[in-house]
Short mmCIF file of C-alpha atoms in Angstrom, two decimals:
data_model
loop_
_atom_site.label_atom_id
_atom_site.label_comp_id
_atom_site.label_asym_id
_atom_site.label_seq_id
_atom_site.Cartn_x
_atom_site.Cartn_y
_atom_site.Cartn_z
CA MET A 314 12.29 163.21 175.76
CA LYS A 315 13.06 163.92 179.39
CA PRO A 316 10.34 163.14 181.90
CA LEU A 317 8.81 166.30 183.34
CA ARG A 318 9.29 165.09 186.89
CA SER A 319 12.47 163.61 188.27
CA LEU A 320 12.01 160.30 190.06
CA HIS A 321 13.73 161.37 193.29
CA TRP A 322 11.57 164.48 193.74
CA MET A 323 7.98 163.95 194.74
CA VAL A 324 6.13 166.22 197.14
CA ASN A 325 2.48 167.16 197.44
CA LYS A 326 2.77 170.31 199.53
CA MET A 327 5.44 172.85 200.44
CA LYS A 328 5.87 175.54 203.07
CA ALA A 329 5.82 179.13 201.82
CA ALA A 330 5.63 182.60 203.36
CA VAL A 331 2.61 184.13 201.62
CA LEU A 332 1.94 187.86 201.77
CA TYR A 333 -1.78 188.68 201.88
CA GLY A 334 -1.54 192.41 202.58
CA LYS A 335 0.29 195.02 204.61
CA ARG A 336 2.06 193.21 207.48
CA ASP A 337 -0.03 190.11 206.77
CA LEU A 338 2.61 187.45 206.15
CA ARG A 339 1.61 183.83 206.76
CA VAL A 340 3.65 180.63 206.55
CA GLU A 341 1.36 178.10 204.90
CA GLU A 342 1.30 174.71 203.20
CA ILE A 343 0.60 175.21 199.49
CA ASP A 344 0.93 173.30 196.23
CA PRO A 345 4.40 173.31 194.69
CA PRO A 346 4.85 175.07 191.33
CA LYS A 347 4.15 173.22 188.09
CA LEU A 348 6.80 173.53 185.43
CA ASN A 349 6.64 174.65 181.84
CA SER A 350 8.89 173.00 179.28
CA ASP A 351 11.79 175.47 179.67
CA GLU A 352 11.70 175.74 183.47
CA VAL A 353 13.44 174.10 186.41
CA LEU A 354 12.34 173.57 189.98
CA VAL A 355 14.83 174.50 192.70
CA LYS A 356 14.74 173.27 196.27
CA VAL A 357 15.61 176.47 198.09
CA GLU A 358 18.57 176.17 200.43
CA TYR A 359 18.90 179.83 201.39
CA THR A 360 16.90 182.93 200.49
CA GLY A 361 17.44 186.49 201.62
CA ILE A 362 15.32 189.44 202.65
CA CYS A 363 16.20 192.43 200.45
CA GLY A 364 15.69 196.04 201.44
CA SER A 365 13.20 196.29 198.57
CA ASP A 366 11.07 193.65 200.31
CA LEU A 367 10.52 195.82 203.37
CA PRO A 368 8.02 198.26 201.80
CA ARG A 369 6.25 195.30 200.18
CA VAL A 370 5.69 193.59 203.53
CA LEU A 371 5.53 196.56 205.91
CA GLY A 372 3.77 198.87 203.44
CA ASN A 373 1.61 198.59 200.35
CA ALA A 374 4.28 198.22 197.66
CA ALA A 375 3.47 194.66 196.54
CA HIS A 376 2.16 194.36 192.98
CA TYR A 377 -0.72 192.10 194.06
CA TYR A 378 -1.90 189.74 196.79
CA PRO A 379 -1.44 187.00 197.69
CA ILE A 380 2.18 186.70 196.62
CA ILE A 381 5.33 184.88 197.65
CA LEU A 382 8.24 187.33 197.72
CA GLY A 383 11.97 186.57 197.65
CA HIS A 384 14.46 187.05 194.81
CA GLU A 385 17.86 186.38 196.42
CA PHE A 386 18.24 182.61 196.56
CA SER A 387 20.24 179.48 195.97
CA GLY A 388 19.42 175.80 195.99
CA GLU A 389 19.48 172.46 194.21
CA VAL A 390 17.71 171.66 190.96
CA VAL A 391 15.26 168.83 191.67
CA GLU A 392 13.18 168.87 188.50
CA THR A 393 13.56 169.99 184.90
CA GLY A 394 11.09 170.56 182.10
CA PRO A 395 11.44 168.47 178.93
CA GLY A 396 12.94 171.35 176.94
CA VAL A 397 15.76 172.07 179.39
CA LYS A 398 19.27 171.28 178.20
CA ASN A 399 21.65 173.57 180.12
CA VAL A 400 20.78 172.42 183.65
CA THR A 401 20.39 168.96 185.15
CA VAL A 402 18.84 167.56 188.32
CA GLY A 403 21.33 167.84 191.16
CA ASP A 404 22.97 171.05 189.95
CA ARG A 405 23.69 173.62 192.66
CA VAL A 406 22.50 177.01 191.44
CA ALA A 407 21.85 180.63 192.30
CA GLY A 408 18.69 182.18 190.93
CA SER A 409 18.78 185.13 188.56
CA PRO A 410 15.35 186.70 189.19
CA LEU A 411 14.84 188.98 186.15
CA ILE A 412 12.79 187.47 183.31
CA PRO A 413 13.09 189.84 180.34
CA CYS A 414 11.16 189.34 177.13
CA HIS A 415 14.38 188.72 175.12
CA GLN A 416 12.67 190.24 172.06
CA CYS A 417 12.43 194.02 172.49
CA PRO A 418 15.14 196.41 171.21
CA ASP A 419 16.68 196.80 174.68
CA CYS A 420 16.89 193.04 175.18
CA LEU A 421 18.38 192.54 171.72
CA ARG A 422 21.08 195.07 172.65
CA GLY A 423 21.79 193.14 175.85
CA ASN A 424 20.21 195.76 178.11
CA TYR A 425 17.89 193.28 179.78
CA ALA A 426 17.21 195.35 182.89
CA LEU A 427 15.78 198.08 180.66
CA CYS A 428 13.18 195.74 179.15
CA LYS A 429 9.71 197.24 179.41
CA HIS A 430 8.01 193.84 179.23
CA TYR A 431 9.94 192.03 181.93
CA SER A 432 8.74 189.93 184.80
CA PHE A 433 10.56 189.29 188.05
CA ILE A 434 10.69 186.35 190.44
CA GLY A 435 9.68 187.47 193.90
CA SER A 436 7.81 190.63 192.97
CA ARG A 437 5.72 189.95 189.85
CA LEU A 438 6.01 186.15 189.96
CA GLN A 439 6.01 183.79 192.93
CA GLY A 440 9.37 183.94 194.65
CA SER A 441 11.82 182.08 196.84
CA TRP A 442 10.36 182.51 200.34
CA ALA A 443 9.31 178.91 200.01
CA GLU A 444 10.72 175.41 200.04
CA TYR A 445 10.66 175.32 196.24
CA VAL A 446 10.73 177.94 193.49
CA LYS A 447 10.53 177.62 189.72
CA LEU A 448 12.45 179.66 187.16
CA PRO A 449 13.47 179.52 183.50
CA ALA A 450 16.48 177.26 183.03
CA ARG A 451 18.50 180.15 181.59
CA ASN A 452 18.04 181.96 184.92
CA ALA A 453 19.72 179.17 186.88
CA VAL A 454 23.38 180.07 187.44
CA ARG A 455 25.57 177.15 188.48
CA LEU A 456 27.55 177.63 191.68
CA PRO A 457 31.28 177.08 191.13
CA ASP A 458 32.97 174.33 193.13
CA GLY A 459 33.58 175.41 196.70
CA VAL A 460 30.96 178.18 196.68
CA THR A 461 28.42 177.62 199.45
CA TYR A 462 24.66 177.97 199.27
CA GLU A 463 24.94 180.92 201.65
CA GLN A 464 27.25 182.65 199.19
CA GLY A 465 24.90 181.68 196.37
CA ALA A 466 22.10 183.61 198.07
CA PHE A 467 24.37 186.69 197.90
CA PHE A 468 24.91 186.41 194.14
CA GLU A 469 22.03 188.76 193.30
CA PRO A 470 23.13 191.67 195.56
CA ALA A 471 26.77 191.09 194.59
CA THR A 472 25.87 191.39 190.92
CA VAL A 473 24.01 194.63 191.62
CA ALA A 474 27.26 196.03 193.02
CA LEU A 475 29.31 194.73 190.11
CA HIS A 476 26.85 196.01 187.52
CA GLY A 477 27.06 199.53 188.93
CA LEU A 478 30.85 199.48 188.74
CA LEU A 479 30.84 198.13 185.19
CA VAL A 480 28.25 200.64 184.01
CA MET A 481 30.25 203.59 185.36
CA GLY A 482 33.41 202.28 183.71
CA PHE A 483 35.12 201.89 187.07
CA SER A 484 38.89 201.96 186.78
CA GLY A 485 41.51 201.03 189.32
CA GLY A 486 44.40 203.17 190.43
CA CYS A 487 42.45 206.10 191.88
CA ASP A 488 40.58 206.93 195.05
CA VAL A 489 36.89 206.10 195.30
CA ALA A 490 34.23 207.35 197.72
CA ILE A 491 31.39 204.95 198.52
CA ILE A 492 28.41 206.30 200.44
CA GLY A 493 26.13 203.92 202.35
CA MET A 494 27.50 200.81 204.04
CA GLY A 495 24.46 198.57 203.80
CA THR A 496 24.67 195.21 202.03
CA ILE A 497 25.05 196.74 198.55
CA GLY A 498 27.56 199.33 199.75
CA LEU A 499 29.73 196.75 201.50
CA LEU A 500 29.66 194.49 198.46
CA THR A 501 30.50 197.47 196.23
CA LEU A 502 33.41 198.27 198.54
CA GLN A 503 34.79 194.75 198.17
CA CYS A 504 34.32 194.74 194.40
CA ALA A 505 36.00 198.14 194.04
CA LYS A 506 38.95 196.79 195.98
CA ILE A 507 39.10 193.71 193.74
CA LEU A 508 39.04 195.94 190.65
CA GLY A 509 42.03 197.92 191.86
CA ALA A 510 40.83 200.98 193.76
CA LYS A 511 43.78 202.95 195.12
CA ARG A 512 42.07 204.00 198.35
CA ILE A 513 38.48 203.46 199.42
CA PHE A 514 36.69 206.10 201.49
CA ALA A 515 33.58 204.74 203.20
CA PHE A 516 30.82 207.11 204.31
CA ASP A 517 27.95 206.18 206.63
CA LEU A 518 26.15 207.54 209.69
CA ASP A 519 26.45 204.23 211.61
CA GLN A 520 29.78 203.69 213.36
CA ASP A 521 29.29 199.91 213.52
CA LYS A 522 28.83 199.76 209.76
CA LEU A 523 31.95 201.85 209.29
CA ALA A 524 33.88 199.46 211.53
CA LEU A 525 32.68 196.62 209.30
CA ALA A 526 33.70 198.58 206.22
CA GLN A 527 37.18 198.93 207.66
CA GLN A 528 37.37 195.17 208.21
CA LEU A 529 36.42 194.66 204.57
CA GLY A 530 39.10 196.95 203.22
CA ALA A 531 38.07 200.60 203.54
CA ASP A 532 41.11 202.83 203.97
CA VAL A 533 39.30 205.85 205.44
CA CYS A 534 35.92 205.78 207.20
CA VAL A 535 33.86 208.92 207.64
CA ASN A 536 30.84 209.20 209.91
CA THR A 537 28.29 211.44 208.18
CA GLY A 538 26.13 211.44 211.29
CA ASP A 539 28.75 213.23 213.35
CA ASP A 540 27.69 216.70 214.45
CA GLN A 541 30.98 218.06 213.11
CA PHE A 542 30.76 216.33 209.71
CA ARG A 543 29.85 219.42 207.72
CA GLU A 544 32.63 221.42 209.34
CA VAL A 545 35.34 218.80 208.76
CA LEU A 546 34.29 217.78 205.22
CA PRO A 547 36.20 220.59 203.43
CA GLN A 548 39.29 219.77 205.49
CA LEU A 549 38.92 216.06 204.65
CA ILE A 550 38.71 216.78 200.93
CA THR A 551 41.70 219.12 201.15
CA GLU A 552 43.90 216.78 203.17
CA GLN A 553 43.01 213.54 201.40
CA THR A 554 42.63 214.70 197.79
CA GLY A 555 44.56 217.96 197.68
CA GLY A 556 41.23 219.75 197.43
CA ALA A 557 40.36 218.08 194.14
CA GLY A 558 37.65 215.71 195.33
CA PHE A 559 37.13 212.11 194.24
CA GLU A 560 37.39 210.93 190.66
CA GLN A 561 34.87 208.16 191.35
CA VAL A 562 31.91 208.42 193.71
CA ILE A 563 29.27 205.75 194.31
CA ASP A 564 26.03 206.27 196.20
CA ALA A 565 24.66 203.00 197.52
CA ALA A 566 22.19 204.53 199.97
CA GLY A 567 19.64 206.27 197.77
CA VAL A 568 18.53 209.03 200.11
CA GLU A 569 18.46 212.76 199.47
CA PHE A 570 21.41 213.53 201.74
CA THR A 571 23.72 210.92 200.18
CA GLU A 572 22.81 211.82 196.60
CA LYS A 573 23.61 215.49 197.24
CA LEU A 574 26.80 214.48 199.04
CA SER A 575 27.86 212.44 196.01
CA LEU A 576 27.82 215.55 193.83
CA GLU A 577 29.72 217.51 196.46
CA LEU A 578 32.46 214.89 196.86
CA ALA A 579 33.07 214.45 193.13
CA ALA A 580 36.12 216.00 191.51
CA ASN A 581 36.05 218.04 188.33
CA LYS A 582 35.34 215.66 185.44
CA GLY A 583 34.45 213.06 188.08
CA ASN A 584 32.26 209.98 187.64
CA VAL A 585 29.23 209.59 189.92
CA MET A 586 27.23 206.38 190.07
CA PHE A 587 23.81 206.13 191.73
CA ILE A 588 23.18 202.51 192.65
CA GLY A 589 20.81 203.35 195.49
CA THR A 590 17.35 204.47 194.42
CA PRO A 591 15.41 207.10 196.40
CA SER A 592 11.99 206.44 197.88
CA GLN A 593 11.27 210.12 198.55
CA ASN A 594 11.58 213.38 196.63
CA VAL A 595 15.04 214.80 196.01
CA THR A 596 15.23 218.61 195.72
CA LEU A 597 18.36 220.38 194.51
CA THR A 598 19.13 224.05 195.01
CA PRO A 599 20.65 225.90 192.04
CA HIS A 600 24.06 225.72 193.77
CA GLN A 601 23.75 221.95 194.23
CA PHE A 602 22.59 221.44 190.66
CA GLU A 603 25.52 223.47 189.37
CA HIS A 604 27.87 220.69 190.43
CA PHE A 605 26.75 218.94 187.24
CA ASN A 606 27.73 221.98 185.16
CA ARG A 607 30.67 223.53 186.90
CA LYS A 608 32.43 220.20 187.49
CA GLU A 609 31.35 218.74 184.13
CA LEU A 610 30.40 215.52 185.91
CA THR A 611 29.51 212.23 184.31
CA VAL A 612 26.55 210.99 186.32
CA ARG A 613 25.16 207.53 185.70
CA GLY A 614 22.45 205.37 187.16
CA SER A 615 22.50 201.61 187.55
CA TRP A 616 19.47 199.34 187.47
CA MET A 617 19.64 195.68 188.51
CA SER A 618 22.51 193.49 187.35
CA TYR A 619 22.36 192.10 183.81
CA SER A 620 24.35 192.13 180.58
CA ALA A 621 24.90 189.97 177.51
CA PRO A 622 25.04 187.05 177.21
CA PHE A 623 22.21 186.71 179.73
CA PRO A 624 22.34 186.90 182.69
CA GLY A 625 25.74 188.51 182.16
CA ARG A 626 29.37 188.86 183.10
CA GLU A 627 28.34 190.14 186.54
CA TRP A 628 27.03 186.69 187.46
CA GLU A 629 30.20 184.96 186.27
CA LEU A 630 32.38 187.40 188.20
CA ALA A 631 30.35 186.99 191.39
CA GLY A 632 30.89 183.24 191.27
CA TYR A 633 34.59 183.64 190.54
CA TYR A 634 35.20 186.18 193.31
CA PHE A 635 33.34 184.08 195.88
CA GLN A 636 35.21 180.98 194.75
CA ASN A 637 38.67 182.51 195.11
CA GLY A 638 37.86 184.20 198.42
CA GLN A 639 38.12 187.80 197.21
CA LEU A 640 34.44 188.38 197.94
CA THR A 641 32.99 187.47 201.33
CA CYS A 642 29.51 187.62 202.80
CA ASP A 643 30.07 186.22 206.30
CA LEU A 644 30.45 189.65 207.90
CA LEU A 645 27.34 190.91 206.12
CA LEU A 646 25.02 188.44 207.85
CA ASP A 647 22.77 189.45 210.72
CA ARG A 648 21.28 186.00 211.17
CA LYS A 649 20.24 182.72 209.56
CA ILE A 650 16.76 181.51 210.46
CA PRO A 651 14.25 178.89 209.34
CA LEU A 652 11.54 180.10 206.98
CA THR A 653 8.99 179.62 209.76
CA GLN A 654 10.55 182.52 211.69
CA ILE A 655 10.10 185.09 208.94
CA GLU A 656 7.33 186.94 210.81
CA THR A 657 9.65 187.45 213.79
CA ALA A 658 12.34 188.82 211.47
CA PHE A 659 9.95 191.41 210.05
CA HIS A 660 8.88 192.39 213.53
CA ASP A 661 12.55 193.07 214.27
CA PHE A 662 12.89 195.15 211.09
CA MET A 663 10.40 197.59 212.61
CA ILE A 664 12.68 198.18 215.63
CA PRO A 665 15.54 200.59 214.79
CA GLY A 666 18.92 198.90 215.16
CA LYS A 667 17.47 195.45 215.75
CA VAL A 668 18.59 194.09 212.38
CA ASN A 669 22.13 194.86 211.26
CA GLY A 670 22.85 193.00 208.08
CA LYS A 671 21.37 190.40 205.81
CA VAL A 672 18.75 187.97 207.08
CA LEU A 673 19.00 184.60 205.34
CA MET A 674 16.27 182.00 205.63
CA LYS A 675 16.71 178.28 205.25
CA GLY A 676 14.24 176.94 202.74
#
């Protein structure tokens, strides 16, 4: 039987960013996690701040307090439980944060993200804003040779993008409109290009993000914040699509304006995918709702990033695309900081335009 603790890993305390309440984030010395038989301990190399973490830290959206957030991470396995067989000490891994029950009907069908009994590292369980994090061995995804720890910390958002494309049945050879050029939108753009999109139309209200989208492969960039946007939109659709609209539309922003715009941009019989999730009410007029009917749209939603066999093809593809250079994250970074500077990063999040991209923390 394997020893529970590896000989080269011994530590009594670890640093962690612990959330005690709204805007009450403290970097402290705490006890490291203790493993169960089927779990591994990962020394965190890099961990990201997700957009979903902002309302947890800056608002009251955390499930409980105190809690360690963080679900986008990579690192080295330094300890394994006695029942672990698929991962060994020294493996370089990315963390897959969803912990489904693996027993309910949805899980048995491979729809793990739809599990009603799931847990989640970094929101319901202690997460990766720490020097060490534990997770079930099956949730540790090995990094392919040549893939960096920084790229490994982007696996989770990259798989969210890939999952949305797979769920909508994305097909190459036609034009696609992608709305919202945040981290998920820019990763979706790259993945759509990899999967054979004919032309990619990027929509955002931030000109700097559109410039980045162009660098990453967007063929046409449209600023939705322009005062003339509404006036030029019909002309754009006419000139670029012959008036038909887009066969495939993806909303990666999740706000009322972009979700309505998605329906407007879609062609007859078009496919619309909502990856972004709204945080406020969305109200449709009868005319806006009729896009569903009159265009006979197929509208799908995407939730997280998992398929069978767990954690899914998305996680294999993310590793492969990072390994062969088709997927990049360098341009998506705002900064890399030590964990001890996390409070400063959240202060900057409260200043409009201060943070432009992913913040990665060194564990």
